[in-house]
C-alpha atoms as a PDB file:
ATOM      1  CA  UNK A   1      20.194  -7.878  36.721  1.00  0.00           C
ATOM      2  CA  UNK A   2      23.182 -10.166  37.506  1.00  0.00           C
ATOM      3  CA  UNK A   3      25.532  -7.631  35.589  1.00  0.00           C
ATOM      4  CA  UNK A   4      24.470  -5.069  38.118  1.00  0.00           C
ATOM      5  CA  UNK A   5      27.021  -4.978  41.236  1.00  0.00           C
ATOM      6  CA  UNK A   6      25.373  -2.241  43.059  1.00  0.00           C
ATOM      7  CA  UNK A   7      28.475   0.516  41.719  1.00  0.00           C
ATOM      8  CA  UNK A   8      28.105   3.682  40.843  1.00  0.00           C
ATOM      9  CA  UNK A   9      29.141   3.104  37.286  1.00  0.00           C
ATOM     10  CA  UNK A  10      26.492  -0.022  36.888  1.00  0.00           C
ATOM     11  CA  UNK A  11      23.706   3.001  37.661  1.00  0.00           C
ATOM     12  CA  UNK A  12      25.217   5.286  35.430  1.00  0.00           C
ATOM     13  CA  UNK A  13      25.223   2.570  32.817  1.00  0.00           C
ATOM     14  CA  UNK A  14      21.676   1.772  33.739  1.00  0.00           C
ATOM     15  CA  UNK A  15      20.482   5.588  33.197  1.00  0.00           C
ATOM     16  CA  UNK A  16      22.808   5.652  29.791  1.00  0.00           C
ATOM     17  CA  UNK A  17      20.389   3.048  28.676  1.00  0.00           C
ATOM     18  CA  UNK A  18      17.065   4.327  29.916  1.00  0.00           C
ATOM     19  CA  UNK A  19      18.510   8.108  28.511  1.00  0.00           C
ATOM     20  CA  UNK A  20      19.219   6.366  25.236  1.00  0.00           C
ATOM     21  CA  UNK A  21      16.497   3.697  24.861  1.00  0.00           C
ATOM     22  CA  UNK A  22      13.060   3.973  26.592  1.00  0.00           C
ATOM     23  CA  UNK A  23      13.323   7.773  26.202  1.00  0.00           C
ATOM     24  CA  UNK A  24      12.697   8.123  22.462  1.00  0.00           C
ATOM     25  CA  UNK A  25      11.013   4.522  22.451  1.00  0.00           C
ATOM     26  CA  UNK A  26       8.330   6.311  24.844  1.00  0.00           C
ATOM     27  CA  UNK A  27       8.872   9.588  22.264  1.00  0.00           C
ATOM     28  CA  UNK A  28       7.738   8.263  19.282  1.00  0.00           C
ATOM     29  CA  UNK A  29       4.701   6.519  21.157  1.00  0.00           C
ATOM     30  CA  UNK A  30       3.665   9.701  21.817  1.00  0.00           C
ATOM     31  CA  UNK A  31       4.205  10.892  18.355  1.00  0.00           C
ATOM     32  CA  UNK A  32       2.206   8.129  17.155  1.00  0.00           C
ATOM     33  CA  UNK A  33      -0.694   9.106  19.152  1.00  0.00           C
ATOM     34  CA  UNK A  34      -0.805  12.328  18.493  1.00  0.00           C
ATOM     35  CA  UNK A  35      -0.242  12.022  14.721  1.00  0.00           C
ATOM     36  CA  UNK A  36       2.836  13.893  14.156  1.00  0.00           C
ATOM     37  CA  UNK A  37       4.206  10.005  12.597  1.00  0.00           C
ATOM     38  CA  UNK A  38       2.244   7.493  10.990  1.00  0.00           C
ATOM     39  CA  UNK A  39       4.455   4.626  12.596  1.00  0.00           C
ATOM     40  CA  UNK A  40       7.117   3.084  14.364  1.00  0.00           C
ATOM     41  CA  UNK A  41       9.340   2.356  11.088  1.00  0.00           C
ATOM     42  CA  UNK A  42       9.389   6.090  10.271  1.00  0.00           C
ATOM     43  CA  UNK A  43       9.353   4.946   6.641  1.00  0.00           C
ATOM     44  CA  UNK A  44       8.143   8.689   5.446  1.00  0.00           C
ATOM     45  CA  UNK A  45      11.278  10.930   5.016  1.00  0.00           C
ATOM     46  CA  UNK A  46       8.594  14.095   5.750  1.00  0.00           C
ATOM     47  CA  UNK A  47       8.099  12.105   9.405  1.00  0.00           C
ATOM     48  CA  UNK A  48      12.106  11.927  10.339  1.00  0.00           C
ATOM     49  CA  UNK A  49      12.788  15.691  11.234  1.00  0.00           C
ATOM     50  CA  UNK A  50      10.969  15.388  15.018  1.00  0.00           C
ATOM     51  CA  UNK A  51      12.268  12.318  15.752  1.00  0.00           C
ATOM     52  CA  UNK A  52      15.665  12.974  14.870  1.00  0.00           C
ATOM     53  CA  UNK A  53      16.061  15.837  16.640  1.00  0.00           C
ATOM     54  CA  UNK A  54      14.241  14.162  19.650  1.00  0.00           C
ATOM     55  CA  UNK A  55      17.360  11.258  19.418  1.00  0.00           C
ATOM     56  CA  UNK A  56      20.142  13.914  19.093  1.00  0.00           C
ATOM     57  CA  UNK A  57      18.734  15.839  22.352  1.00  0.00           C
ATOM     58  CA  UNK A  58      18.659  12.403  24.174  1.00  0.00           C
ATOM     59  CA  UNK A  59      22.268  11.413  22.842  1.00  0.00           C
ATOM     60  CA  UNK A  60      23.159  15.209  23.659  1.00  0.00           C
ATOM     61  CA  UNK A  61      21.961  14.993  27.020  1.00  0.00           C
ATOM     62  CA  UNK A  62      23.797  11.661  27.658  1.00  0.00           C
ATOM     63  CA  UNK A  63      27.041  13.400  26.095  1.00  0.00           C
ATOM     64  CA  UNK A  64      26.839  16.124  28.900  1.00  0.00           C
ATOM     65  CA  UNK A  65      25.735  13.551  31.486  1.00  0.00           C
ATOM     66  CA  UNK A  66      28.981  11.620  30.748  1.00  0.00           C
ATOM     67  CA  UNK A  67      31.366  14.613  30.836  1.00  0.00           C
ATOM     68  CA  UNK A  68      29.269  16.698  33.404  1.00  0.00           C
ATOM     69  CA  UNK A  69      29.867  13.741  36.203  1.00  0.00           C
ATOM     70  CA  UNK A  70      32.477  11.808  34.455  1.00  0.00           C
ATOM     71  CA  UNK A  71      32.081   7.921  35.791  1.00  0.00           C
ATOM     72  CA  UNK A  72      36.153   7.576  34.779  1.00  0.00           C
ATOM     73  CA  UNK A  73      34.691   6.116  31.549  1.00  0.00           C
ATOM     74  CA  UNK A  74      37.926   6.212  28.731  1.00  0.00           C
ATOM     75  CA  UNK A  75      38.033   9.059  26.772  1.00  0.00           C
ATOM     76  CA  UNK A  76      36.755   6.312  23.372  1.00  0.00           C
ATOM     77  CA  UNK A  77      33.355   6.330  25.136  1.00  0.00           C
ATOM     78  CA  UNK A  78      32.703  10.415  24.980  1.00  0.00           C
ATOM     79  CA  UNK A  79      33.880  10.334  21.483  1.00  0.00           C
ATOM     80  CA  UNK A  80      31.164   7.232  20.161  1.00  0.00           C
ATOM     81  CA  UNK A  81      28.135   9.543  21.873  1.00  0.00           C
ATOM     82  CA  UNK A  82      29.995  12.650  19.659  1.00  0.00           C
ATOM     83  CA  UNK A  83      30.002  10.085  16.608  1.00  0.00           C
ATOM     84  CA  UNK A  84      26.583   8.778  17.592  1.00  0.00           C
ATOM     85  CA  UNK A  85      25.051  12.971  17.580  1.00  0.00           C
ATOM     86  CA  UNK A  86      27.512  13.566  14.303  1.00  0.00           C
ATOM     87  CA  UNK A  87      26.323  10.529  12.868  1.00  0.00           C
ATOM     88  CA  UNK A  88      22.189  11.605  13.463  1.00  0.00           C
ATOM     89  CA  UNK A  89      22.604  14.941  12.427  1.00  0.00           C
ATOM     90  CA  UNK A  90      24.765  14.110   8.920  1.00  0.00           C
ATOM     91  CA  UNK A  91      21.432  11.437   8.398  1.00  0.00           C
ATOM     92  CA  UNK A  92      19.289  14.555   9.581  1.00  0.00           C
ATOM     93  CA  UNK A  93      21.108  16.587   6.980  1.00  0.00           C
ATOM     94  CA  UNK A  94      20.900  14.117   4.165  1.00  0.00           C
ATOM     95  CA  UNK A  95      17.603  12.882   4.509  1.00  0.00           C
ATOM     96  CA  UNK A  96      16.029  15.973   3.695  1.00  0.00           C
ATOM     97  CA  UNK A  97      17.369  15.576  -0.209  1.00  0.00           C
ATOM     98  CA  UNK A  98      18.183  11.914  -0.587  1.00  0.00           C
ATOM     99  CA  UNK A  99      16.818   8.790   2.134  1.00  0.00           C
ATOM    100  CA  UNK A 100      20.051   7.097   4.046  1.00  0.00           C
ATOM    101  CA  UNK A 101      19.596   4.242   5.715  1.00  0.00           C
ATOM    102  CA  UNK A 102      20.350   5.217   9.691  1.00  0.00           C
ATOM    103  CA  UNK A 103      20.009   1.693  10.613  1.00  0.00           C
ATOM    104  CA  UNK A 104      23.405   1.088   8.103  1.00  0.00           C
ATOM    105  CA  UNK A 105      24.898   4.239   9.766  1.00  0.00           C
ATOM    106  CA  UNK A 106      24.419   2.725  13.114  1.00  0.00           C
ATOM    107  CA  UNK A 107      26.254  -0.767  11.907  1.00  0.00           C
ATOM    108  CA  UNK A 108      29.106   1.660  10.394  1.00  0.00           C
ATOM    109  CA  UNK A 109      29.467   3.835  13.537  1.00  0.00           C
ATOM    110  CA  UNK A 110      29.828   0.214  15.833  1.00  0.00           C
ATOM    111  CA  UNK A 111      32.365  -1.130  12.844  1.00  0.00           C
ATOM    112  CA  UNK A 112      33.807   2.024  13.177  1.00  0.00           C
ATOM    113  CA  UNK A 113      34.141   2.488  16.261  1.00  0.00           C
ATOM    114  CA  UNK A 114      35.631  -0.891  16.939  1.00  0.00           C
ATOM    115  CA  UNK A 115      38.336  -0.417  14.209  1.00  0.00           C
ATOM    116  CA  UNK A 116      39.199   2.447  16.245  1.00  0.00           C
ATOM    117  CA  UNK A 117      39.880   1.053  19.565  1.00  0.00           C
ATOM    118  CA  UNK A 118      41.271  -2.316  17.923  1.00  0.00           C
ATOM    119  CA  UNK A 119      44.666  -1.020  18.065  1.00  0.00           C
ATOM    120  CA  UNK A 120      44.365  -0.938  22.145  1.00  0.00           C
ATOM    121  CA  UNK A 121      42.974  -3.746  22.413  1.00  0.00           C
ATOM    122  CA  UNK A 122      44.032  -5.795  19.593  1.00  0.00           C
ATOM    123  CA  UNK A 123      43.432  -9.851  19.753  1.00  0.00           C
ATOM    124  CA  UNK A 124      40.269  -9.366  22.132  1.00  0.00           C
ATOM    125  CA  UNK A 125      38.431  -7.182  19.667  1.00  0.00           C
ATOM    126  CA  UNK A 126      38.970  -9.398  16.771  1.00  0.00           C
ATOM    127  CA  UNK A 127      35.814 -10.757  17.103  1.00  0.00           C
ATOM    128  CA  UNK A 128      33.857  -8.275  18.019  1.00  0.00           C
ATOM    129  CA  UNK A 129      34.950  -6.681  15.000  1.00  0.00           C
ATOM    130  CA  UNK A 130      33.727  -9.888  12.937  1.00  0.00           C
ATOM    131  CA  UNK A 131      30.801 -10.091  14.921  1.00  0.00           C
ATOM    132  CA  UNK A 132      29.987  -6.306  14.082  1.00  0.00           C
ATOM    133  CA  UNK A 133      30.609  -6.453  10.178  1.00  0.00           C
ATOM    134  CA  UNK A 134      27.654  -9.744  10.310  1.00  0.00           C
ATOM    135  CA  UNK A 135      25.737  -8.179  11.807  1.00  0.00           C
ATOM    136  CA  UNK A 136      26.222  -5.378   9.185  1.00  0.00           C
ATOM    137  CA  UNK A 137      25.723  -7.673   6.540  1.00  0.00           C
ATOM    138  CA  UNK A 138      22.332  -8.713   7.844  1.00  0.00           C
ATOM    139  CA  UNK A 139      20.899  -5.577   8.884  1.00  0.00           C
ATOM    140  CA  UNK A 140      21.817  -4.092   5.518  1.00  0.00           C
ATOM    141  CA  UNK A 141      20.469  -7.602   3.991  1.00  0.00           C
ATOM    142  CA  UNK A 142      16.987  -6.776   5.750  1.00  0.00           C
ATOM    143  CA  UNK A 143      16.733  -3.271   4.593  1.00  0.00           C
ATOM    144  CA  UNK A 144      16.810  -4.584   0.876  1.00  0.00           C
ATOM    145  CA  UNK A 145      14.877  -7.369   1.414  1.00  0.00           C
ATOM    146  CA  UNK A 146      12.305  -5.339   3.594  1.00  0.00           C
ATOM    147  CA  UNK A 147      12.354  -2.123   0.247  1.00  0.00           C
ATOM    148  CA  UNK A 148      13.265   0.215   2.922  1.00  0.00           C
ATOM    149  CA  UNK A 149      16.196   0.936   1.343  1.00  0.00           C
ATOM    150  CA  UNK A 150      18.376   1.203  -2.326  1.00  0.00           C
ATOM    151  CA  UNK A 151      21.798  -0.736  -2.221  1.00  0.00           C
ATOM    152  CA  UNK A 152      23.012   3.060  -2.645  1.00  0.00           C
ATOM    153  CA  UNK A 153      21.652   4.472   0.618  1.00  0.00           C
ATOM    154  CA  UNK A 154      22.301   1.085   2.348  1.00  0.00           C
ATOM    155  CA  UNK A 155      26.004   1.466   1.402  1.00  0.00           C
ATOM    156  CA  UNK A 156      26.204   5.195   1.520  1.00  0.00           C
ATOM    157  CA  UNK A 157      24.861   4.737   5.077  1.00  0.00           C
ATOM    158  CA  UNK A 158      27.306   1.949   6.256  1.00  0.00           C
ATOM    159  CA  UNK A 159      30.413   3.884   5.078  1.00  0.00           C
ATOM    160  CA  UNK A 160      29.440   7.203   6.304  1.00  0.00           C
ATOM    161  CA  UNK A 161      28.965   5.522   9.208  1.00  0.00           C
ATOM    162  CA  UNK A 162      32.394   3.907   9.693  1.00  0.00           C
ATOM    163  CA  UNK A 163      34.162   7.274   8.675  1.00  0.00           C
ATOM    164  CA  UNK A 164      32.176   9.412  11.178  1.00  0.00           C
ATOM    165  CA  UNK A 165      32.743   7.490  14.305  1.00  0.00           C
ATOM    166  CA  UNK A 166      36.554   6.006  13.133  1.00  0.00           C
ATOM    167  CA  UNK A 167      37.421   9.355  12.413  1.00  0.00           C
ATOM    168  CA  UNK A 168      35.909  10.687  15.510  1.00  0.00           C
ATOM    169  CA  UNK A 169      38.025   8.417  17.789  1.00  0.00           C
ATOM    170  CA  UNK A 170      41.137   8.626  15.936  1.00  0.00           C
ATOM    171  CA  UNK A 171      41.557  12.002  16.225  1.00  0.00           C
ATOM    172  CA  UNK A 172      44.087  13.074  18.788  1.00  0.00           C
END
């Protein structure tokens, strides 16, 4: 609440969230209760189908949100929700053959991302950058110590990561 100034892009920010967020937080709730998963870690590949495709139409309808009443946000911003949808449907994709981790392709796509945008920014994104690849260490650190994950699809998932969304936002 004291980030909020009352503007029109604070709202839109604000429904981003909720869009992005409580949507498929309240989703898979109701997944849950009606059996289609078992849980909330989604640790059964034969469970991820529904709930990815419930995440893509959220980040899909924030995509068209963003460019149907374009806030003025900079072009970077449509291009990480087109990384974020390329991103889940690749994982989508791969999942049904071989288990990714989406949680490493997540840390990729905000390294990835940043690396991206350093160049505009350059000295204040430093450490966000460093800040992003710790945190990539630790999430991918969790997923092996938790036996969610293989060091394969932990890596696999961080680099695929970084290449969707850098190559997303370098693109002219």
């Amino acid at each position: 609440p004291f980030y909020i100034t009352g503007t029109p892009m604070d709202y839109f920010i604000l429904l981003l969230l909720f869009i992005n967020t409580v949507a498929p937080a309240a989703s898979i709730l109701i997944m849950m209760r009606f059996g289609m998963v078992s849980d909330m870690q989604l640790y059964q590949r034969s469970e991820l189908v529904a709930p990815y495709l419930l995440v893509i139409f959220y980040y899909g309808v924030s995509w068209w949100v963003l460019w149907w009443k374009d806030p003025g946000f900079p072009d970077f911003v449509f291009r990480f929700f087109g990384g974020v949808i390329l991103s889940l449907v690749s994982a989508l994709i791969i999942n049904i053959r071989w288990k990714i981790s989406m949680h490493m392709i997540a840390q990729g796509g905000v390294l990835g991302s940043l690396l991206a945008i350093h160049p505009l920014m350059s000295d204040r994104m430093n450490l966000a950058i460093l800040l992003a690849i710790l945190a990539g260490g630790l999430v991918g650190a969790s997923r092996l110590l938790l036996g969610a994950h293989s060091h394969s699809q932990v890596y696999a998932g961080y680099v695929l990561g970084i290449v969707i969304n850098w190559g997303l936002s370098v693109l002219p």
